[in-house]
Amino acid sequence: MKLQKTNLLLLFTLCLFSTQAAAPVRITQSLDFGWKFHLGDVDGAASASYQDSHWRTVNLPHDFQIEQPWVAPAADEKADNDDPAANIKSRLSSRAFKEMGRGWYRLHLTPADSLKGKRLLIDFGGIMYVGDVYLNGELVGKTDYGYVGFEVNVTDKLRFGQDNVLAVMADTREPFNSRWYTGGGLFRSVKLVATDRNVFFARHPLYITTRDNRYVTVSAEVVTKGRDKRMPLSLRITGPDGNVVYEGKHTVVRSTPTRFVEQQLPEIEISNPQIWDIDTPNLYTVEATLYNEKGEAVDEVKDRFGLRTVEIGPNFGLKLNGRKVLLQGYANHHSLGALGAAAYPRAIEKRIQLMKDFGLNHIRTSHNPYSREFIELCDQYGILVVDELYDKWTRQHTGGRVAFEELWQNDVPEWVKRDRNSPSVIAWSLGNELQQDPNMPYNDFGVTMYRLMRPLIQRYDSTRQVTVAMHPRYRNWQTDSLPCELAKVTDFQAYNYRYMYFPGDGRRFPWMTFYQSEASISAMGQNFFEMDLDKVMGLAYWGAIDYLGESQGWPAKGWAQGVFDIALNPKPKAYYMRSFFKSDEPVVHIGIIDRKGDIMWNGVQTGNDGMSDHWNRADGSKQDIVVFTNADEVELLLNGRSLGTKQNPVDNPKMRNQLHWDKVEYQPGRLVAIARTNGKEVARHQIETTTEAVKLTVSADFPMHTSRLSPLWQADGMDLQHVTITAVDKKGRCVQTTDEEVTFSVDGDAQIVGVINGDINSNELTTSPNGECREATRRLFNGNCTVILRSTRQPGTVTLTATAPGMKPVKLKLSTN
């Protein structure tokens, strides 16, 4: 089989390389390529003898849910009126109108003889939503909560010299339910890891702590299954510039009969330390090599860390490196637009870059651990993370296959140990909005459960505070006058939306420190400026990016109240957020209010005014205009005629940084907003009436946009290019009102993995039902759409062609490196 040969070649190439250089003592091999996939249940699919040649070949990460058709509400689910919120309780509205299901994956492996005598592990980043792992028909592992990674020991189970079949069943069906779109399948990476059999590092073995931004302490966890009692360990630390700042030898001593040794090594002082901060995310690397008593190197691991301090307290909120920092962030689910839940690092990086550009410095991983690659990218870009483990602590909300009480003892250590060395992680969050569910363990809305889980966190990381995001007034937030008991025992107080309780609760309980763990975009600005910014930690805007699932009514396939659409295009209100998140940068932006938003969600006003920023309107119509700015004043001009100058009402938290001109009579031409501070122009924004679209233009991530850490498109089979197609008129202006269908075709060393535009109501699929493809279509929305290309593992050239009726086509040539 071709698949067998591919995997054999990979392992053989790795071993061949090892004979030409120093043999690696730990081998890590990607298993992301060449899986066979079948949607639905299959008898005998776990068996090594099952014939899978007719199954589709897929590469990881893979989300089988995103490939499924949309399922409109059934007739008995539809409302009798035109209220879009009336369809909110459709069976699949929370799950992006995608049918739940089961998927099977099979990978053929023929291990190289050089791996004989090694300890062999299969490392899963996660399986969505629950999953079972089989090797040659034998159940060898499983996950009951797919957001948390795990490993399977296959040391004595892989058969050398013959074909092995690794089979994985992933299930998202009832009762394995969720309140949002989870995706389904092998949505993160899978790796084969080989180490010494007798002496090796444990899973996530290094614990790196720092003191005073200069001193470093490394603890290591080692397993010995032989007679070794004194095991040398060498440490090497390199700085952000790659230069070695420390090298030393230590000894791990097994002083008890236990085979598991956890040892703290002597503190190390770093000369000329480079601090990790939001704008200077300097990272150091620890490389640890373990030896047996004979002096033979038997295992090696490495991890990165940053020199930084975090303080949380009631008088200042949050300090990073002794400096007051305000969390300016967002909280979203883990899905990635057109790609569903497939955790492509480049797709994650693109979001982080966008958020950083608009002044955000913080992400809350609601309501589950994101991929390890996400955390590493936050380390690299200087993003502050509140790392969250669960939603509500019930079986329904944590996988559904086993009781919650059977999960947390294993989930907490895996989650904490995976992320504890990352400087971006500033706090742990154990759950979300427990007060909305009466079925919490021990019937005290989470207090006892929190007191059980927090010590386990502290066992593996004593450097960070622990919280739970909550509605702080039990179930009756409208009448209860005191915060719930859980709010009184968490290390800091994470309130969803109820920032108005901060002053009163702070007076009653002066030791409390407040964080607005979810903030409504509908109340954006007001919920920022009305906080005491000198004392609070900050906030995270819920759903700042539109996402799949939690639809507020068909045909919307998900949440549509963000300030960025699902294709990552900024809506006008994104510039409102930018105006106070980047207060030192002059901002002005025009928005035309197309419709008023008045949707309630879980007792919170979430409806957002629908806005656009083009000037192609109906003749004689009246337009309500808002201008977002952080300048002192704005003058609005229509075709050179002043519509008046308005002052920024900086003393009014509800209206600050937004100026309104109502019922402006539309005239074709040019609408200009001129922002002035101290009487001088500091910024301007203009929108113009365009003519018909005559051609397509193209913009790619890179090399056009070189702000990412690696400016080249990598030929690693994993890297992505997001290519945006825009329809323009003869003057090169974007024509937002055109919606023609664009046809994409790609030649060369890349495949299409997704197509998207900003219309969350669209019934077009974002991926091909058959996975990666060479051709795809997508309609323009607001004048643009995006195609996402995945590189192959063969460096070469890629040609993308985009065509649309009545417009000059465009062709883009790229190369992978």
PDB file of N, CA and C in Angstrom, residues 350-426:
ATOM      1  N   LYS A 350      -2.370  33.653  12.926  1.00  0.00           N
ATOM      2  CA  LYS A 350      -3.004  34.770  12.213  1.00  0.00           C
ATOM      3  C   LYS A 350      -3.957  35.525  13.127  1.00  0.00           C
ATOM      4  N   ARG A 351      -4.703  34.807  13.951  1.00  0.00           N
ATOM      5  CA  ARG A 351      -5.614  35.458  14.887  1.00  0.00           C
ATOM      6  C   ARG A 351      -4.849  36.264  15.932  1.00  0.00           C
ATOM      7  N   ILE A 352      -3.798  35.683  16.442  1.00  0.00           N
ATOM      8  CA  ILE A 352      -3.009  36.388  17.453  1.00  0.00           C
ATOM      9  C   ILE A 352      -2.413  37.661  16.865  1.00  0.00           C
ATOM     10  N   GLN A 353      -1.919  37.582  15.645  1.00  0.00           N
ATOM     11  CA  GLN A 353      -1.379  38.780  14.992  1.00  0.00           C
ATOM     12  C   GLN A 353      -2.439  39.863  14.857  1.00  0.00           C
ATOM     13  N   LEU A 354      -3.629  39.476  14.440  1.00  0.00           N
ATOM     14  CA  LEU A 354      -4.719  40.437  14.280  1.00  0.00           C
ATOM     15  C   LEU A 354      -5.073  41.082  15.609  1.00  0.00           C
ATOM     16  N   MET A 355      -5.212  40.258  16.650  1.00  0.00           N
ATOM     17  CA  MET A 355      -5.567  40.797  17.957  1.00  0.00           C
ATOM     18  C   MET A 355      -4.495  41.757  18.462  1.00  0.00           C
ATOM     19  N   LYS A 356      -3.255  41.376  18.291  1.00  0.00           N
ATOM     20  CA  LYS A 356      -2.151  42.223  18.735  1.00  0.00           C
ATOM     21  C   LYS A 356      -2.183  43.571  18.014  1.00  0.00           C
ATOM     22  N   ASP A 357      -2.468  43.545  16.729  1.00  0.00           N
ATOM     23  CA  ASP A 357      -2.516  44.779  15.941  1.00  0.00           C
ATOM     24  C   ASP A 357      -3.609  45.716  16.430  1.00  0.00           C
ATOM     25  N   PHE A 358      -4.705  45.162  16.959  1.00  0.00           N
ATOM     26  CA  PHE A 358      -5.808  45.999  17.432  1.00  0.00           C
ATOM     27  C   PHE A 358      -5.691  46.321  18.930  1.00  0.00           C
ATOM     28  N   GLY A 359      -4.565  46.029  19.525  1.00  0.00           N
ATOM     29  CA  GLY A 359      -4.321  46.453  20.896  1.00  0.00           C
ATOM     30  C   GLY A 359      -4.652  45.426  21.952  1.00  0.00           C
ATOM     31  N   LEU A 360      -5.016  44.204  21.562  1.00  0.00           N
ATOM     32  CA  LEU A 360      -5.320  43.192  22.559  1.00  0.00           C
ATOM     33  C   LEU A 360      -4.019  42.555  23.063  1.00  0.00           C
ATOM     34  N   ASN A 361      -3.992  42.265  24.354  1.00  0.00           N
ATOM     35  CA  ASN A 361      -2.817  41.626  24.947  1.00  0.00           C
ATOM     36  C   ASN A 361      -3.180  40.376  25.743  1.00  0.00           C
ATOM     37  N   HIS A 362      -4.434  39.928  25.628  1.00  0.00           N
ATOM     38  CA  HIS A 362      -4.922  38.894  26.528  1.00  0.00           C
ATOM     39  C   HIS A 362      -5.943  38.002  25.840  1.00  0.00           C
ATOM     40  N   ILE A 363      -5.882  36.689  26.126  1.00  0.00           N
ATOM     41  CA  ILE A 363      -6.881  35.730  25.668  1.00  0.00           C
ATOM     42  C   ILE A 363      -7.220  34.807  26.832  1.00  0.00           C
ATOM     43  N   ARG A 364      -8.501  34.585  27.033  1.00  0.00           N
ATOM     44  CA  ARG A 364      -8.971  33.566  27.978  1.00  0.00           C
ATOM     45  C   ARG A 364      -9.398  32.349  27.168  1.00  0.00           C
ATOM     46  N   THR A 365      -8.908  31.174  27.517  1.00  0.00           N
ATOM     47  CA  THR A 365      -9.165  29.978  26.714  1.00  0.00           C
ATOM     48  C   THR A 365     -10.496  29.342  27.112  1.00  0.00           C
ATOM     49  N   SER A 366     -11.545  30.032  26.854  1.00  0.00           N
ATOM     50  CA  SER A 366     -12.875  29.557  27.238  1.00  0.00           C
ATOM     51  C   SER A 366     -13.339  28.440  26.301  1.00  0.00           C
ATOM     52  N   HIS A 367     -13.904  27.360  26.815  1.00  0.00           N
ATOM     53  CA  HIS A 367     -13.898  26.964  28.228  1.00  0.00           C
ATOM     54  C   HIS A 367     -13.196  25.632  28.331  1.00  0.00           C
ATOM     55  N   ASN A 368     -11.981  25.602  27.813  1.00  0.00           N
ATOM     56  CA  ASN A 368     -11.228  24.358  27.737  1.00  0.00           C
ATOM     57  C   ASN A 368      -9.793  24.688  27.323  1.00  0.00           C
ATOM     58  N   PRO A 369      -8.866  23.779  27.580  1.00  0.00           N
ATOM     59  CA  PRO A 369      -7.501  24.025  27.107  1.00  0.00           C
ATOM     60  C   PRO A 369      -7.448  24.084  25.586  1.00  0.00           C
ATOM     61  N   TYR A 370      -6.782  25.100  25.073  1.00  0.00           N
ATOM     62  CA  TYR A 370      -6.500  25.155  23.644  1.00  0.00           C
ATOM     63  C   TYR A 370      -5.290  24.255  23.359  1.00  0.00           C
ATOM     64  N   SER A 371      -4.877  24.192  22.122  1.00  0.00           N
ATOM     65  CA  SER A 371      -3.735  23.355  21.759  1.00  0.00           C
ATOM     66  C   SER A 371      -2.452  23.895  22.379  1.00  0.00           C
ATOM     67  N   ARG A 372      -1.479  23.013  22.518  1.00  0.00           N
ATOM     68  CA  ARG A 372      -0.179  23.443  23.024  1.00  0.00           C
ATOM     69  C   ARG A 372       0.448  24.472  22.090  1.00  0.00           C
ATOM     70  N   GLU A 373       0.232  24.320  20.782  1.00  0.00           N
ATOM     71  CA  GLU A 373       0.783  25.274  19.832  1.00  0.00           C
ATOM     72  C   GLU A 373       0.227  26.675  20.064  1.00  0.00           C
ATOM     73  N   PHE A 374      -1.031  26.762  20.474  1.00  0.00           N
ATOM     74  CA  PHE A 374      -1.609  28.067  20.807  1.00  0.00           C
ATOM     75  C   PHE A 374      -0.839  28.721  21.944  1.00  0.00           C
ATOM     76  N   ILE A 375      -0.585  27.982  23.006  1.00  0.00           N
ATOM     77  CA  ILE A 375       0.133  28.544  24.153  1.00  0.00           C
ATOM     78  C   ILE A 375       1.536  28.967  23.738  1.00  0.00           C
ATOM     79  N   GLU A 376       2.206  28.153  22.946  1.00  0.00           N
ATOM     80  CA  GLU A 376       3.553  28.497  22.509  1.00  0.00           C
ATOM     81  C   GLU A 376       3.557  29.767  21.663  1.00  0.00           C
ATOM     82  N   LEU A 377       2.546  29.955  20.830  1.00  0.00           N
ATOM     83  CA  LEU A 377       2.460  31.186  20.043  1.00  0.00           C
ATOM     84  C   LEU A 377       2.195  32.391  20.925  1.00  0.00           C
ATOM     85  N   CYS A 378       1.401  32.231  21.966  1.00  0.00           N
ATOM     86  CA  CYS A 378       1.205  33.320  22.921  1.00  0.00           C
ATOM     87  C   CYS A 378       2.512  33.657  23.625  1.00  0.00           C
ATOM     88  N   ASP A 379       3.312  32.648  23.937  1.00  0.00           N
ATOM     89  CA  ASP A 379       4.645  32.900  24.487  1.00  0.00           C
ATOM     90  C   ASP A 379       5.464  33.764  23.538  1.00  0.00           C
ATOM     91  N   GLN A 380       5.392  33.444  22.262  1.00  0.00           N
ATOM     92  CA  GLN A 380       6.227  34.127  21.277  1.00  0.00           C
ATOM     93  C   GLN A 380       5.750  35.536  20.965  1.00  0.00           C
ATOM     94  N   TYR A 381       4.433  35.779  21.086  1.00  0.00           N
ATOM     95  CA  TYR A 381       3.889  37.083  20.712  1.00  0.00           C
ATOM     96  C   TYR A 381       3.586  37.983  21.909  1.00  0.00           C
ATOM     97  N   GLY A 382       3.821  37.506  23.128  1.00  0.00           N
ATOM     98  CA  GLY A 382       3.588  38.367  24.288  1.00  0.00           C
ATOM     99  C   GLY A 382       2.127  38.536  24.634  1.00  0.00           C
ATOM    100  N   ILE A 383       1.343  37.465  24.539  1.00  0.00           N
ATOM    101  CA  ILE A 383      -0.072  37.480  24.898  1.00  0.00           C
ATOM    102  C   ILE A 383      -0.230  36.888  26.297  1.00  0.00           C
ATOM    103  N   LEU A 384      -1.027  37.529  27.145  1.00  0.00           N
ATOM    104  CA  LEU A 384      -1.271  37.055  28.505  1.00  0.00           C
ATOM    105  C   LEU A 384      -2.507  36.162  28.498  1.00  0.00           C
ATOM    106  N   VAL A 385      -2.363  34.961  29.048  1.00  0.00           N
ATOM    107  CA  VAL A 385      -3.398  33.933  28.935  1.00  0.00           C
ATOM    108  C   VAL A 385      -3.938  33.568  30.304  1.00  0.00           C
ATOM    109  N   VAL A 386      -5.269  33.555  30.431  1.00  0.00           N
ATOM    110  CA  VAL A 386      -5.936  32.868  31.529  1.00  0.00           C
ATOM    111  C   VAL A 386      -6.336  31.511  30.979  1.00  0.00           C
ATOM    112  N   ASP A 387      -5.674  30.476  31.464  1.00  0.00           N
ATOM    113  CA  ASP A 387      -5.762  29.122  30.919  1.00  0.00           C
ATOM    114  C   ASP A 387      -6.886  28.381  31.637  1.00  0.00           C
ATOM    115  N   GLU A 388      -7.929  28.003  30.881  1.00  0.00           N
ATOM    116  CA  GLU A 388      -9.142  27.443  31.481  1.00  0.00           C
ATOM    117  C   GLU A 388      -9.288  25.967  31.133  1.00  0.00           C
ATOM    118  N   LEU A 389      -9.743  25.168  32.107  1.00  0.00           N
ATOM    119  CA  LEU A 389      -9.825  23.720  31.945  1.00  0.00           C
ATOM    120  C   LEU A 389     -11.207  23.237  31.549  1.00  0.00           C
ATOM    121  N   TYR A 390     -12.253  23.737  32.201  1.00  0.00           N
ATOM    122  CA  TYR A 390     -13.600  23.197  32.003  1.00  0.00           C
ATOM    123  C   TYR A 390     -14.615  24.313  31.829  1.00  0.00           C
ATOM    124  N   ASP A 391     -15.784  23.904  31.371  1.00  0.00           N
ATOM    125  CA  ASP A 391     -17.000  24.712  31.461  1.00  0.00           C
ATOM    126  C   ASP A 391     -17.616  24.385  32.826  1.00  0.00           C
ATOM    127  N   LYS A 392     -18.786  23.838  32.857  1.00  0.00           N
ATOM    128  CA  LYS A 392     -19.413  23.470  34.126  1.00  0.00           C
ATOM    129  C   LYS A 392     -18.950  22.072  34.555  1.00  0.00           C
ATOM    130  N   TRP A 393     -18.943  21.822  35.856  1.00  0.00           N
ATOM    131  CA  TRP A 393     -18.379  20.585  36.394  1.00  0.00           C
ATOM    132  C   TRP A 393     -19.454  19.504  36.478  1.00  0.00           C
ATOM    133  N   THR A 394     -19.986  19.144  35.312  1.00  0.00           N
ATOM    134  CA  THR A 394     -20.982  18.083  35.241  1.00  0.00           C
ATOM    135  C   THR A 394     -20.611  17.137  34.109  1.00  0.00           C
ATOM    136  N   ARG A 395     -21.187  15.971  34.131  1.00  0.00           N
ATOM    137  CA  ARG A 395     -20.950  14.988  33.073  1.00  0.00           C
ATOM    138  C   ARG A 395     -21.329  15.552  31.714  1.00  0.00           C
ATOM    139  N   GLN A 396     -22.450  16.244  31.654  1.00  0.00           N
ATOM    140  CA  GLN A 396     -22.949  16.792  30.386  1.00  0.00           C
ATOM    141  C   GLN A 396     -21.935  17.726  29.738  1.00  0.00           C
ATOM    142  N   HIS A 397     -21.235  18.498  30.555  1.00  0.00           N
ATOM    143  CA  HIS A 397     -20.382  19.553  30.021  1.00  0.00           C
ATOM    144  C   HIS A 397     -18.914  19.154  29.921  1.00  0.00           C
ATOM    145  N   THR A 398     -18.581  17.913  30.247  1.00  0.00           N
ATOM    146  CA  THR A 398     -17.182  17.490  30.216  1.00  0.00           C
ATOM    147  C   THR A 398     -17.016  16.148  29.503  1.00  0.00           C
ATOM    148  N   GLY A 399     -17.670  16.003  28.397  1.00  0.00           N
ATOM    149  CA  GLY A 399     -17.491  14.809  27.584  1.00  0.00           C
ATOM    150  C   GLY A 399     -18.685  13.891  27.563  1.00  0.00           C
ATOM    151  N   GLY A 400     -19.304  13.675  28.728  1.00  0.00           N
ATOM    152  CA  GLY A 400     -20.535  12.909  28.783  1.00  0.00           C
ATOM    153  C   GLY A 400     -20.371  11.414  28.924  1.00  0.00           C
ATOM    154  N   ARG A 401     -19.166  10.896  28.741  1.00  0.00           N
ATOM    155  CA  ARG A 401     -19.011   9.444  28.763  1.00  0.00           C
ATOM    156  C   ARG A 401     -18.824   8.906  30.176  1.00  0.00           C
ATOM    157  N   VAL A 402     -18.186   9.694  31.036  1.00  0.00           N
ATOM    158  CA  VAL A 402     -18.029   9.292  32.433  1.00  0.00           C
ATOM    159  C   VAL A 402     -18.407  10.480  33.304  1.00  0.00           C
ATOM    160  N   ALA A 403     -18.619  10.216  34.582  1.00  0.00           N
ATOM    161  CA  ALA A 403     -18.956  11.284  35.517  1.00  0.00           C
ATOM    162  C   ALA A 403     -17.773  12.241  35.665  1.00  0.00           C
ATOM    163  N   PHE A 404     -18.088  13.507  35.899  1.00  0.00           N
ATOM    164  CA  PHE A 404     -17.038  14.503  36.067  1.00  0.00           C
ATOM    165  C   PHE A 404     -16.084  14.107  37.191  1.00  0.00           C
ATOM    166  N   GLU A 405     -16.614  13.511  38.234  1.00  0.00           N
ATOM    167  CA  GLU A 405     -15.781  13.146  39.375  1.00  0.00           C
ATOM    168  C   GLU A 405     -14.700  12.128  39.007  1.00  0.00           C
ATOM    169  N   GLU A 406     -14.823  11.480  37.845  1.00  0.00           N
ATOM    170  CA  GLU A 406     -13.812  10.523  37.393  1.00  0.00           C
ATOM    171  C   GLU A 406     -12.760  11.165  36.486  1.00  0.00           C
ATOM    172  N   LEU A 407     -12.948  12.428  36.137  1.00  0.00           N
ATOM    173  CA  LEU A 407     -12.066  13.068  35.164  1.00  0.00           C
ATOM    174  C   LEU A 407     -10.955  13.902  35.785  1.00  0.00           C
ATOM    175  N   TRP A 408     -11.316  14.747  36.744  1.00  0.00           N
ATOM    176  CA  TRP A 408     -10.443  15.865  37.089  1.00  0.00           C
ATOM    177  C   TRP A 408      -9.104  15.445  37.666  1.00  0.00           C
ATOM    178  N   GLN A 409      -9.039  14.293  38.346  1.00  0.00           N
ATOM    179  CA  GLN A 409      -7.768  13.887  38.952  1.00  0.00           C
ATOM    180  C   GLN A 409      -6.696  13.641  37.897  1.00  0.00           C
ATOM    181  N   ASN A 410      -7.090  13.227  36.704  1.00  0.00           N
ATOM    182  CA  ASN A 410      -6.139  13.030  35.613  1.00  0.00           C
ATOM    183  C   ASN A 410      -5.996  14.266  34.736  1.00  0.00           C
ATOM    184  N   ASP A 411      -7.088  14.982  34.532  1.00  0.00           N
ATOM    185  CA  ASP A 411      -7.049  16.152  33.647  1.00  0.00           C
ATOM    186  C   ASP A 411      -6.203  17.283  34.223  1.00  0.00           C
ATOM    187  N   VAL A 412      -6.342  17.555  35.509  1.00  0.00           N
ATOM    188  CA  VAL A 412      -5.635  18.684  36.112  1.00  0.00           C
ATOM    189  C   VAL A 412      -4.121  18.539  35.977  1.00  0.00           C
ATOM    190  N   PRO A 413      -3.513  17.414  36.359  1.00  0.00           N
ATOM    191  CA  PRO A 413      -2.057  17.310  36.184  1.00  0.00           C
ATOM    192  C   PRO A 413      -1.590  17.446  34.742  1.00  0.00           C
ATOM    193  N   GLU A 414      -2.303  16.823  33.811  1.00  0.00           N
ATOM    194  CA  GLU A 414      -1.907  16.909  32.406  1.00  0.00           C
ATOM    195  C   GLU A 414      -1.962  18.345  31.910  1.00  0.00           C
ATOM    196  N   TRP A 415      -3.010  19.039  32.237  1.00  0.00           N
ATOM    197  CA  TRP A 415      -3.215  20.433  31.813  1.00  0.00           C
ATOM    198  C   TRP A 415      -2.160  21.348  32.414  1.00  0.00           C
ATOM    199  N   VAL A 416      -1.945  21.255  33.707  1.00  0.00           N
ATOM    200  CA  VAL A 416      -1.017  22.153  34.386  1.00  0.00           C
ATOM    201  C   VAL A 416       0.422  21.871  33.960  1.00  0.00           C
ATOM    202  N   LYS A 417       0.816  20.606  33.947  1.00  0.00           N
ATOM    203  CA  LYS A 417       2.197  20.277  33.616  1.00  0.00           C
ATOM    204  C   LYS A 417       2.532  20.631  32.168  1.00  0.00           C
ATOM    205  N   ARG A 418       1.550  20.549  31.277  1.00  0.00           N
ATOM    206  CA  ARG A 418       1.805  20.909  29.884  1.00  0.00           C
ATOM    207  C   ARG A 418       2.145  22.380  29.729  1.00  0.00           C
ATOM    208  N   ASP A 419       1.450  23.251  30.469  1.00  0.00           N
ATOM    209  CA  ASP A 419       1.530  24.698  30.226  1.00  0.00           C
ATOM    210  C   ASP A 419       2.270  25.483  31.301  1.00  0.00           C
ATOM    211  N   ARG A 420       2.732  24.857  32.370  1.00  0.00           N
ATOM    212  CA  ARG A 420       3.227  25.607  33.524  1.00  0.00           C
ATOM    213  C   ARG A 420       4.521  26.377  33.259  1.00  0.00           C
ATOM    214  N   ASN A 421       5.312  25.987  32.260  1.00  0.00           N
ATOM    215  CA  ASN A 421       6.555  26.699  31.983  1.00  0.00           C
ATOM    216  C   ASN A 421       6.365  27.883  31.041  1.00  0.00           C
ATOM    217  N   SER A 422       5.170  28.057  30.524  1.00  0.00           N
ATOM    218  CA  SER A 422       4.921  29.118  29.551  1.00  0.00           C
ATOM    219  C   SER A 422       4.704  30.458  30.247  1.00  0.00           C
ATOM    220  N   PRO A 423       5.518  31.459  29.930  1.00  0.00           N
ATOM    221  CA  PRO A 423       5.358  32.770  30.586  1.00  0.00           C
ATOM    222  C   PRO A 423       4.048  33.461  30.237  1.00  0.00           C
ATOM    223  N   SER A 424       3.442  33.087  29.111  1.00  0.00           N
ATOM    224  CA  SER A 424       2.181  33.728  28.719  1.00  0.00           C
ATOM    225  C   SER A 424       1.047  33.369  29.672  1.00  0.00           C
ATOM    226  N   VAL A 425       1.117  32.198  30.313  1.00  0.00           N
ATOM    227  CA  VAL A 425       0.045  31.762  31.213  1.00  0.00           C
ATOM    228  C   VAL A 425       0.233  32.464  32.553  1.00  0.00           C
ATOM    229  N   ILE A 426      -0.717  33.333  32.886  1.00  0.00           N
ATOM    230  CA  ILE A 426      -0.587  34.124  34.120  1.00  0.00           C
ATOM    231  C   ILE A 426      -1.512  33.636  35.224  1.00  0.00           C
TER     232      ILE A 426
END
